[in-house]
Coordinates of C-alpha atoms and ligand atoms in Angstrom, one line a residue:
M1 CA -12.6 -8.6 -19.0
N2 CA -10.7 -9.0 -21.7
A3 CA -6.6 -9.1 -20.8
S4 CA -5.8 -7.3 -24.3
A5 CA -3.7 -4.6 -23.1
R6 CA -5.0 -2.8 -26.5
A7 CA -8.9 -3.0 -25.4
L8 CA -8.5 -1.6 -22.2
A9 CA -6.7 0.9 -23.1
T10 CA -9.8 2.4 -25.1
L11 CA -11.4 2.4 -21.8
L12 CA -9.4 4.4 -19.7
P13 CA -9.7 7.8 -18.9
P14 CA -7.5 10.4 -20.6
R15 CA -5.4 11.3 -17.5
F16 CA -6.0 8.4 -16.2
T17 CA -3.1 7.8 -14.1
L18 CA -1.1 4.3 -14.3
G19 CA 1.6 3.7 -11.1
V20 CA 3.5 1.4 -9.3
A21 CA 4.3 1.0 -5.6
T22 CA 6.6 -0.2 -3.2
S23 CA 7.8 0.8 0.7
A24 CA 11.1 1.4 1.9
F25 CA 11.1 -1.8 4.3
Q26 CA 10.3 -3.9 1.9
I27 CA 12.8 -3.3 -1.2
E28 CA 15.6 -0.9 0.0
G29 CA 17.5 -3.1 2.3
A30 CA 21.0 -1.7 3.9
L31 CA 19.3 -1.0 7.2
D32 CA 22.5 -0.4 8.4
E33 CA 23.8 2.2 6.3
D34 CA 24.7 5.8 6.0
G35 CA 23.2 6.5 9.7
R36 CA 20.5 5.2 9.2
G37 CA 18.6 3.8 12.9
P38 CA 16.8 0.8 13.6
S39 CA 13.4 0.7 13.2
G40 CA 10.9 -2.2 15.0
W41 CA 10.4 -4.2 11.9
D42 CA 14.1 -4.7 11.8
V43 CA 14.2 -5.9 15.8
F44 CA 10.5 -8.2 14.7
A45 CA 12.2 -9.6 11.2
A46 CA 15.5 -11.1 13.7
K47 CA 13.0 -12.7 15.8
P48 CA 12.9 -16.4 15.1
G49 CA 9.9 -17.8 13.7
A50 CA 8.0 -14.3 13.2
I51 CA 8.9 -14.2 8.6
V52 CA 8.1 -17.4 6.7
E53 CA 11.7 -19.9 6.9
D54 CA 13.3 -16.8 8.9
Q55 CA 14.0 -15.3 5.9
S56 CA 15.9 -12.0 6.3
P57 CA 15.2 -8.4 5.0
A58 CA 18.8 -7.1 5.7
V59 CA 19.1 -7.3 1.8
S60 CA 15.9 -7.5 -0.1
C61 CA 16.3 -5.8 -3.2
D62 CA 19.3 -4.0 -2.4
H63 CA 17.5 -0.7 -4.2
Y64 CA 19.0 1.1 -1.5
H65 CA 21.9 1.0 -4.2
R66 CA 20.4 -0.1 -7.3
M67 CA 17.9 2.6 -7.3
P68 CA 18.9 4.2 -10.3
E69 CA 19.2 0.6 -12.3
D70 CA 15.0 0.2 -10.9
V71 CA 14.2 3.9 -12.3
A72 CA 15.2 2.9 -15.5
L73 CA 13.6 0.0 -16.0
M74 CA 10.2 2.4 -14.5
K75 CA 11.4 4.7 -17.3
E76 CA 11.7 1.4 -19.6
L77 CA 7.8 0.4 -18.7
G78 CA 6.7 3.6 -18.7
I79 CA 4.7 4.5 -16.3
D80 CA 3.3 7.9 -14.5
S81 CA 4.2 7.9 -11.6
Y82 CA 6.0 6.2 -8.4
R83 CA 4.4 5.4 -5.3
F84 CA 7.1 4.7 -2.4
S85 CA 7.7 5.8 1.4
L86 CA 10.1 7.6 3.3
S87 CA 12.0 5.1 5.8
W88 CA 11.7 7.1 8.9
S89 CA 14.6 5.9 10.7
R90 CA 16.7 6.8 8.0
I91 CA 16.1 10.3 7.5
Q92 CA 15.2 10.4 11.8
P93 CA 17.2 7.9 13.0
G94 CA 16.1 8.5 16.1
G95 CA 12.1 9.2 15.2
S96 CA 12.9 12.4 16.6
G97 CA 15.9 14.8 17.2
P98 CA 18.3 15.2 14.5
V99 CA 17.9 14.7 10.6
N100 CA 20.7 11.8 9.3
P101 CA 21.8 14.2 5.6
A102 CA 22.5 11.1 4.0
G103 CA 18.9 9.7 4.6
L104 CA 17.2 13.2 3.2
D105 CA 19.9 12.7 0.4
F106 CA 19.1 9.3 -0.9
Y107 CA 15.2 10.5 -1.2
D108 CA 16.4 13.8 -2.8
R109 CA 18.7 11.7 -5.5
L110 CA 15.5 9.5 -5.5
I111 CA 12.8 12.2 -6.4
D112 CA 14.4 13.8 -8.3
L113 CA 15.4 11.2 -11.3
L114 CA 12.0 10.2 -11.2
L115 CA 10.6 14.0 -12.5
A116 CA 13.5 14.2 -14.8
N117 CA 12.4 11.1 -16.3
G118 CA 8.8 12.0 -16.2
I119 CA 7.5 10.1 -13.5
S120 CA 5.7 12.0 -10.8
P121 CA 6.6 11.0 -7.6
M122 CA 4.5 9.7 -5.1
A123 CA 5.9 10.0 -1.3
T124 CA 4.0 8.0 1.4
L125 CA 4.8 9.4 4.7
Y126 CA 4.8 5.9 6.8
H127 CA 4.2 2.4 5.6
W128 CA 4.8 0.7 8.8
D129 CA 8.5 1.0 9.4
T130 CA 8.7 2.8 12.9
P131 CA 11.5 4.3 14.4
L132 CA 12.8 1.3 17.3
P133 CA 12.9 4.2 19.9
L134 CA 9.5 5.1 19.4
D135 CA 7.7 1.5 19.5
E136 CA 10.3 1.1 22.5
A137 CA 8.1 3.8 24.1
G138 CA 5.0 1.9 22.8
G139 CA 4.7 2.4 19.4
W140 CA 1.0 3.7 18.1
M141 CA -0.6 2.5 21.5
N142 CA 1.6 5.8 22.8
R143 CA -0.3 9.5 21.5
D144 CA 3.4 10.9 21.4
T145 CA 4.1 8.8 18.6
A146 CA 1.2 11.0 16.8
Y147 CA 2.9 14.4 17.1
R148 CA 6.6 12.8 16.0
L149 CA 4.9 11.4 12.8
G150 CA 3.6 15.0 12.5
E151 CA 7.3 16.3 13.0
F152 CA 8.8 13.8 10.6
A153 CA 6.1 15.8 8.1
A154 CA 7.5 18.8 8.5
I155 CA 11.1 17.5 7.8
A156 CA 10.1 15.7 4.8
A157 CA 8.1 19.1 3.7
A158 CA 10.2 21.0 3.7
A159 CA 13.1 18.6 2.1
Y160 CA 10.6 17.9 -0.8
G161 CA 7.7 20.0 -0.2
D162 CA 8.4 21.7 -3.7
R163 CA 8.7 18.3 -6.1
V164 CA 6.8 15.5 -4.1
V165 CA 3.3 15.4 -6.7
R166 CA 1.1 13.0 -4.3
W167 CA 2.0 12.4 -0.8
V168 CA 0.6 9.6 1.7
T169 CA 0.2 10.8 5.1
V170 CA -0.3 6.9 6.3
N171 CA -0.8 3.2 4.9
E172 CA -3.3 1.5 5.7
P173 CA -3.6 1.6 9.7
A174 CA -6.4 -1.3 9.4
T175 CA -3.7 -4.0 8.6
L176 CA -1.1 -2.1 10.9
T177 CA -3.5 -2.4 13.8
T178 CA -5.1 -6.0 13.1
N179 CA -1.6 -8.1 12.2
G180 CA 1.1 -5.8 14.6
Y181 CA -1.2 -4.3 17.6
A182 CA -4.2 -7.2 17.6
L183 CA -2.7 -10.2 16.7
G184 CA 1.1 -9.8 16.7
V185 CA 2.0 -11.4 13.5
H186 CA 3.6 -7.9 12.2
A187 CA 5.9 -5.4 14.3
P188 CA 6.0 -4.7 16.8
G189 CA 4.1 -8.0 17.6
Q190 CA 1.6 -6.9 20.1
S191 CA -1.5 -9.6 20.8
L192 CA -3.7 -6.8 22.2
M193 CA -7.5 -8.0 20.5
L194 CA -9.8 -5.0 21.0
K195 CA -7.3 -3.6 23.6
A196 CA -5.1 -2.1 20.3
L197 CA -7.7 0.3 19.2
P198 CA -6.0 3.3 20.6
S199 CA -3.5 2.0 18.3
V200 CA -5.9 3.2 15.7
H201 CA -6.9 6.5 16.7
H202 CA -3.1 7.3 16.9
Q203 CA -2.5 6.5 13.7
L204 CA -5.3 8.4 12.2
L205 CA -4.2 11.2 14.5
G206 CA -0.4 11.1 13.2
H207 CA -2.6 11.0 9.6
G208 CA -4.0 14.7 10.6
L209 CA -1.0 15.8 12.2
S210 CA 1.2 15.5 9.2
M211 CA -1.1 17.1 7.0
Q212 CA -1.7 20.3 9.0
A213 CA 2.6 20.1 8.6
L214 CA 2.3 19.4 4.6
R215 CA -0.8 22.2 4.5
A216 CA 1.6 24.6 7.3
A217 CA 4.8 23.8 4.6
N218 CA 2.3 25.4 1.7
V219 CA 3.8 22.1 -0.5
T220 CA 3.0 21.6 -3.7
G221 CA 1.2 18.0 -4.2
E222 CA -1.7 16.9 -3.3
I223 CA -2.2 14.9 -0.1
G224 CA -4.1 12.4 1.1
I225 CA -4.3 8.7 2.8
A226 CA -4.0 4.6 1.6
N227 CA -6.5 2.6 3.4
V228 CA -7.4 -0.6 2.9
Y229 CA -11.2 -1.2 1.9
S230 CA -12.9 -5.2 1.7
P231 CA -16.4 -5.6 0.8
M232 CA -18.3 -8.1 3.3
V233 CA -20.9 -11.1 2.5
P234 CA -22.1 -13.2 4.6
A235 CA -21.6 -16.3 4.4
S236 CA -24.9 -17.5 4.0
A237 CA -28.6 -15.7 4.9
N238 CA -28.3 -16.7 8.4
P239 CA -28.9 -13.5 10.9
L240 CA -26.2 -14.5 12.9
D241 CA -23.2 -14.3 9.1
K242 CA -25.2 -11.3 8.9
V243 CA -24.3 -9.8 12.3
S244 CA -20.5 -10.9 12.2
T245 CA -20.6 -9.3 8.8
G246 CA -21.3 -6.7 9.9
L247 CA -18.9 -6.3 12.9
M248 CA -16.1 -7.1 10.5
D249 CA -17.0 -4.1 8.5
I250 CA -16.4 -2.1 11.0
A251 CA -13.1 -3.0 12.3
Q252 CA -11.9 -4.1 8.8
N253 CA -13.4 -0.6 6.9
R254 CA -15.5 1.8 8.3
L255 CA -13.1 2.2 11.6
Y256 CA -10.5 3.3 9.5
A257 CA -12.7 5.5 6.3
D258 CA -15.8 6.7 8.8
P259 CA -13.5 9.2 10.8
V260 CA -11.2 10.6 8.0
L261 CA -14.4 11.5 5.9
L262 CA -16.7 11.6 8.3
G263 CA -15.6 13.1 10.7
K264 CA -17.0 10.4 13.4
Y265 CA -16.2 6.3 14.8
P266 CA -19.0 3.9 14.2
D267 CA -21.3 4.2 17.0
L268 CA -20.7 1.0 18.3
I269 CA -16.9 1.7 18.6
R270 CA -18.1 5.0 20.6
A271 CA -20.2 2.2 22.4
A272 CA -17.2 -0.3 23.1
T273 CA -14.5 2.2 24.9
F274 CA -14.6 0.1 27.8
F275 CA -12.4 -1.8 26.0
S276 CA -10.2 0.9 25.6
P277 CA -10.2 3.6 28.7
D278 CA -7.0 4.7 26.8
F279 CA -9.5 5.4 23.7
S280 CA -10.4 9.0 23.6
P281 CA -11.4 11.0 21.1
S282 CA -11.9 14.7 21.5
S283 CA -13.5 17.2 19.0
E284 CA -10.4 18.8 17.8
D285 CA -9.1 15.5 17.6
M286 CA -11.3 14.2 14.8
E287 CA -11.4 17.7 13.3
L288 CA -7.5 16.8 12.8
I289 CA -8.4 13.2 11.2
S290 CA -11.5 14.7 8.8
Q291 CA -9.5 17.6 7.4
P292 CA -10.7 18.4 3.3
L293 CA -8.6 15.6 1.5
D294 CA -6.9 16.6 -2.1
F295 CA -7.5 12.9 -3.0
Y296 CA -8.6 9.1 -0.8
G297 CA -6.6 6.5 -1.6
L298 CA -8.3 2.9 -1.7
N299 CA -5.9 -0.3 -1.6
Y300 CA -7.9 -3.0 -2.7
Y301 CA -7.2 -6.4 -3.4
M302 CA -10.5 -8.6 -2.0
P303 CA -13.9 -9.3 -1.0
T304 CA -13.9 -11.0 2.3
R305 CA -16.7 -13.4 3.2
V306 CA -17.5 -13.8 6.9
G307 CA -19.0 -16.2 9.0
A308 CA -20.8 -16.4 12.7
G309 CA -18.7 -18.7 15.3
P310 CA -14.9 -20.2 14.9
G311 CA -15.3 -22.0 11.6
D312 CA -13.8 -24.8 10.6
G313 CA -10.3 -23.6 10.2
T314 CA -10.5 -24.2 6.7
V315 CA -9.2 -20.6 5.3
P316 CA -5.9 -20.8 3.6
A317 CA -3.0 -19.5 5.9
G318 CA -1.9 -16.8 4.3
M319 CA -5.2 -15.3 4.1
A320 CA -5.5 -15.5 7.7
E321 CA -2.2 -13.9 8.1
A322 CA -3.4 -11.1 5.6
M323 CA -6.2 -10.3 6.5
G324 CA -5.2 -10.6 10.8
D325 CA -7.8 -13.2 10.8
D326 CA -6.7 -15.9 13.6
L327 CA -10.5 -16.4 14.0
S328 CA -10.6 -18.8 12.0
G329 CA -11.0 -21.8 13.6
T330 CA -10.4 -20.8 16.8
P331 CA -11.9 -22.1 19.1
G332 CA -14.5 -19.8 20.9
A333 CA -13.6 -17.2 18.6
P334 CA -17.2 -15.0 17.2
F335 CA -16.5 -14.7 14.0
H336 CA -14.5 -16.5 10.8
I337 CA -13.5 -15.4 7.5
A338 CA -15.1 -18.4 5.4
P339 CA -13.4 -19.2 1.6
F340 CA -15.6 -18.1 -1.4
H341 CA -16.6 -21.3 -3.3
D342 CA -15.5 -21.7 -6.7
T343 CA -13.0 -18.8 -6.9
E344 CA -9.5 -19.0 -8.0
T345 CA -7.1 -17.8 -5.5
T346 CA -3.6 -16.0 -4.8
A347 CA -0.2 -17.9 -4.1
Y348 CA -2.1 -16.0 -0.4
G349 CA -5.0 -18.2 -0.5
W350 CA -7.0 -15.1 -1.4
P351 CA -9.8 -14.7 -4.1
I352 CA -9.8 -12.5 -7.1
K353 CA -13.0 -11.6 -7.3
P354 CA -12.6 -8.2 -10.0
E355 CA -16.5 -8.2 -9.3
Y356 CA -16.1 -6.8 -5.8
M357 CA -13.8 -3.9 -7.1
S358 CA -16.8 -2.7 -8.2
V359 CA -18.9 -3.6 -4.8
A360 CA -15.3 -1.6 -3.1
L361 CA -16.6 1.8 -5.0
A362 CA -20.4 1.2 -4.7
E363 CA -20.0 1.0 -0.7
M364 CA -17.8 4.3 -0.7
A365 CA -19.3 6.3 -2.9
E366 CA -22.5 5.2 -0.8
R367 CA -21.5 6.1 2.9
Y368 CA -19.2 9.0 2.1
P369 CA -21.3 11.5 0.0
T370 CA -18.0 14.1 -0.1
L371 CA -15.2 11.4 -0.9
P372 CA -12.9 14.0 -2.9
P373 CA -11.0 11.8 -5.8
V374 CA -9.9 8.8 -5.9
Y375 CA -6.6 6.7 -6.8
I376 CA -6.4 3.1 -6.3
T377 CA -2.9 3.2 -4.2
E378 CA -2.5 -0.6 -4.3
G379 CA -3.8 -3.8 -6.2
G380 CA -2.3 -6.7 -7.3
A381 CA -2.1 -10.2 -7.2
S382 CA 1.0 -12.8 -5.2
F383 CA 1.8 -16.0 -8.0
E384 CA 4.4 -18.3 -7.4
D385 CA 6.6 -17.5 -10.9
V386 CA 7.7 -19.8 -12.8
V387 CA 11.0 -18.8 -14.7
V388 CA 11.2 -19.9 -18.1
R389 CA 14.6 -20.4 -20.1
D390 CA 14.5 -20.1 -23.5
A391 CA 17.7 -21.4 -25.0
A392 CA 17.3 -20.4 -28.8
G393 CA 16.6 -17.1 -28.2
N394 CA 18.8 -16.6 -25.2
R395 CA 15.9 -14.7 -22.5
T396 CA 13.9 -15.7 -19.9
I397 CA 10.6 -15.6 -19.6
I398 CA 7.9 -15.3 -16.9
P399 CA 5.0 -15.9 -18.1
D400 CA 2.7 -14.7 -15.5
E401 CA -0.6 -14.0 -17.4
R402 CA -2.7 -14.6 -13.8
R403 CA -1.6 -11.3 -12.5
L404 CA -1.8 -9.7 -15.6
R405 CA -5.2 -11.1 -16.0
Y406 CA -6.0 -9.7 -12.5
L407 CA -4.7 -6.3 -13.0
A408 CA -6.4 -5.7 -16.4
D409 CA -9.5 -7.2 -14.5
H410 CA -9.6 -5.0 -11.9
I411 CA -8.2 -1.7 -13.4
G412 CA -10.8 -2.5 -15.9
T413 CA -13.7 -2.9 -13.7
A414 CA -12.9 0.6 -11.4
V415 CA -12.6 2.1 -14.8
E416 CA -16.0 0.8 -15.7
A417 CA -17.7 1.4 -12.6
T418 CA -16.7 4.8 -12.3
S419 CA -17.8 5.4 -15.9
P420 CA -21.1 7.6 -16.3
G421 CA -24.0 4.7 -15.3
G422 CA -21.6 2.6 -13.5
A423 CA -22.4 1.4 -10.0
A424 CA -20.1 3.9 -8.6
E425 CA -20.5 6.8 -11.3
S426 CA -20.0 9.5 -8.9
I427 CA -16.4 8.5 -8.1
D428 CA -13.2 10.3 -9.7
L429 CA -11.4 7.7 -10.0
R430 CA -8.2 9.7 -10.8
G431 CA -5.9 6.6 -11.4
Y432 CA -4.3 2.8 -10.1
Y433 CA -0.9 2.2 -8.5
V434 CA 0.3 -1.5 -9.4
W435 CA 1.6 -3.9 -6.0
S436 CA 4.0 -3.8 -6.5
F437 CA 6.9 -2.6 -9.6
V438 CA 8.9 -5.4 -7.8
D439 CA 9.3 -9.1 -5.9
N440 CA 10.3 -7.9 -2.5
F441 CA 9.9 -8.7 1.5
E442 CA 6.6 -9.2 2.1
W443 CA 6.6 -8.6 5.3
S444 CA 5.7 -11.8 7.9
G445 CA 5.8 -13.5 4.3
G446 CA 9.1 -13.1 3.4
Y447 CA 10.1 -13.6 -0.1
K448 CA 7.7 -16.7 -0.6
Q449 CA 4.5 -14.0 -1.9
Q450 CA 5.8 -12.0 -5.2
F451 CA 3.8 -9.8 -6.4
G452 CA 6.1 -7.8 -8.7
L453 CA 5.7 -7.1 -11.9
V454 CA 10.1 -7.5 -12.2
R455 CA 11.3 -10.7 -10.9
V456 CA 14.5 -9.7 -8.6
D457 CA 16.6 -12.9 -7.8
I458 CA 17.3 -11.9 -4.5
D459 CA 20.6 -14.0 -4.2
T460 CA 22.1 -12.3 -7.6
Q461 CA 20.5 -9.1 -7.5
V462 CA 18.9 -10.0 -10.9
R463 CA 16.2 -8.2 -12.6
T464 CA 14.1 -9.8 -14.5
P465 CA 10.6 -8.2 -15.7
K466 CA 7.9 -10.6 -16.0
A467 CA 4.7 -11.1 -18.9
S468 CA 3.2 -8.6 -16.5
F469 CA 5.9 -5.7 -16.8
Y470 CA 5.2 -6.4 -21.0
W471 CA 1.5 -6.3 -20.9
L472 CA 1.5 -2.7 -18.8
Q473 CA 3.9 -1.6 -21.2
E474 CA 1.7 -1.8 -23.7
L475 CA -1.5 -0.8 -22.3
L476 CA 0.6 2.4 -21.9
A477 CA 1.5 3.1 -25.4
A478 CA -1.4 2.3 -26.8
R479 CA -3.8 4.7 -24.6
N480 CA -5.1 7.8 -25.5
R481 CA -3.9 10.3 -22.8
D482 CA -4.0 14.6 -23.7
A483 CA -1.6 16.2 -23.9
A484 CA -0.8 17.5 -20.7
P485 CA 2.4 15.7 -18.8
E486 CA 1.6 13.5 -15.7
V487 CA 4.6 16.0 -14.0
P488 CA 3.0 19.8 -14.1
E489 CA 5.4 22.1 -15.1
A490 CA 5.7 23.5 -11.7
F491 CA 7.7 20.5 -10.4
G492 CA 10.6 20.3 -10.3
A493 CA 12.0 23.6 -11.9
G494 CA 14.8 24.5 -12.3
L495 CA 16.4 20.4 -12.9
P496 CA 18.5 19.1 -15.5
A497 CA 16.2 18.5 -18.8
Q498 CA 18.1 15.3 -19.6
A499 CA 17.5 12.1 -17.8
P500 CA 20.5 11.7 -15.9
D501 CA 22.3 8.5 -17.6
V502 CA 21.2 5.2 -16.0
E503 CA 21.8 2.1 -17.7
R504 CA 20.9 -1.4 -16.7
P505 CA 23.7 -3.6 -15.8
H506 CA 21.9 -6.5 -16.4
P507 CA 20.5 -8.0 -19.8
V508 CA 17.2 -9.1 -19.3
G509 CA 13.7 -10.2 -21.2
Ligands
BGC1 C1 0.5 -3.2 2.1 C2 1.7 -3.5 1.1 C3 1.8 -5.4 0.9 C4 0.6 -5.4 0.2 C5 0.5 -7.0 -0.1 C6 -0.9 -4.4 1.4 O1 -1.4 -4.4 2.8 O2 0.5 -1.8 2.0 O3 2.9 -3.4 2.5 O4 2.9 -5.5 0.8 O5 -0.7 -5.2 0.9 O6 0.1 -8.0 1.6

């Protein structure tokens, strides 16, 4: 695939949305300000050893204070859409009960500023930062949390329902269940293994109740969910490897997509409920969970190679953490994640396999015949960036060619796969959101795993666009977009025609 922005621009359908993504806890900082309540992640991140080098999310990218500057950078990039998440604890500090006006106001200003700059807001209701009182009451193991999320959705709908162009209810329930409830490497730090199953159902129910609340409020925007998908590949032709691959496929992919898109859990999961007596999906729940979506959000990063048995422990640590695989090298484990041979990896150790983007889409098309339009709601790669000081030109250059190549290859593959004659031609692919706009707090990976198009110096807060930023800027400028704007007229009616003055205080590039 050609990494040239101009070559890729010619492939993009005219109305294809290009976006950038972040989440509240990963960028905002200001954890104790303006009435925000604590979240489960505040507590988890403060535990010694929970985060790489015990790094703190307290300030992170300081986006809470630098939001106008960040939107100005998005404008400079020329992006169509921005996916961010609402901090539940900022808006409703207790997770139930009173609303914090200062928290509501922050996202009000963000949304208005985006619209005034022609950038469509995509708001995620829940990106893992559960209000602490709810975590203390059992978090997603407690069915009540799903109802609280439904209430939070109603609050968000009343505040922003006229201006958010796309809503994502829940982000990657698979990662939260695996890392947070089964293995304990993310908040709330529980290691329940198979007993974590109720946290799946309650998150999906939270999705359903949120959709119901957004629909009841007649929000103007489209509604979807963001599920991660990783094609599963057997490590060999050995039947045991194949069986293990099928199990991983159920545990990481089908467990989350089938209920939403088919209205039922995979058979094996229904048969395994004796592990979790609390796991009792009623038909009413399944109806809520499988309500028709306006779009399906697919987060794609990599495929997963699976082998039977405990493996030899050669999977890179970051890979194990991110995929929730403490099965690699664990004595007695039923299966493990195996490395792809001769394959370039990211700083996390994730295999870079753009061709599997096409496999992911083809599998989705085959499994889910009634799949709604799809957005790739996340995709990107962490690399250790090199900062080059060009004294002669008085510039700072960050030549992250590997990241821009990752993005070019994955966007190109997704577009080709969904074009006529492609492996997933039946899919109506509407857009791709780059993870992430800025380097940020990468959960247990702290600030070590940098995914941003923009480097953020965590000590000085200076933002420096990387080569990938300029590549995307060129792609956005070169594509052939038709006259219809990304932000439809119905959104943000009555907003000032001119963007408020947002100057970037820090010289860059
Ligand atoms: C999550 C992000 C995360 C990214 C990279 C996704 O699983 O939604 O919050 O930073 O992947 O690990």
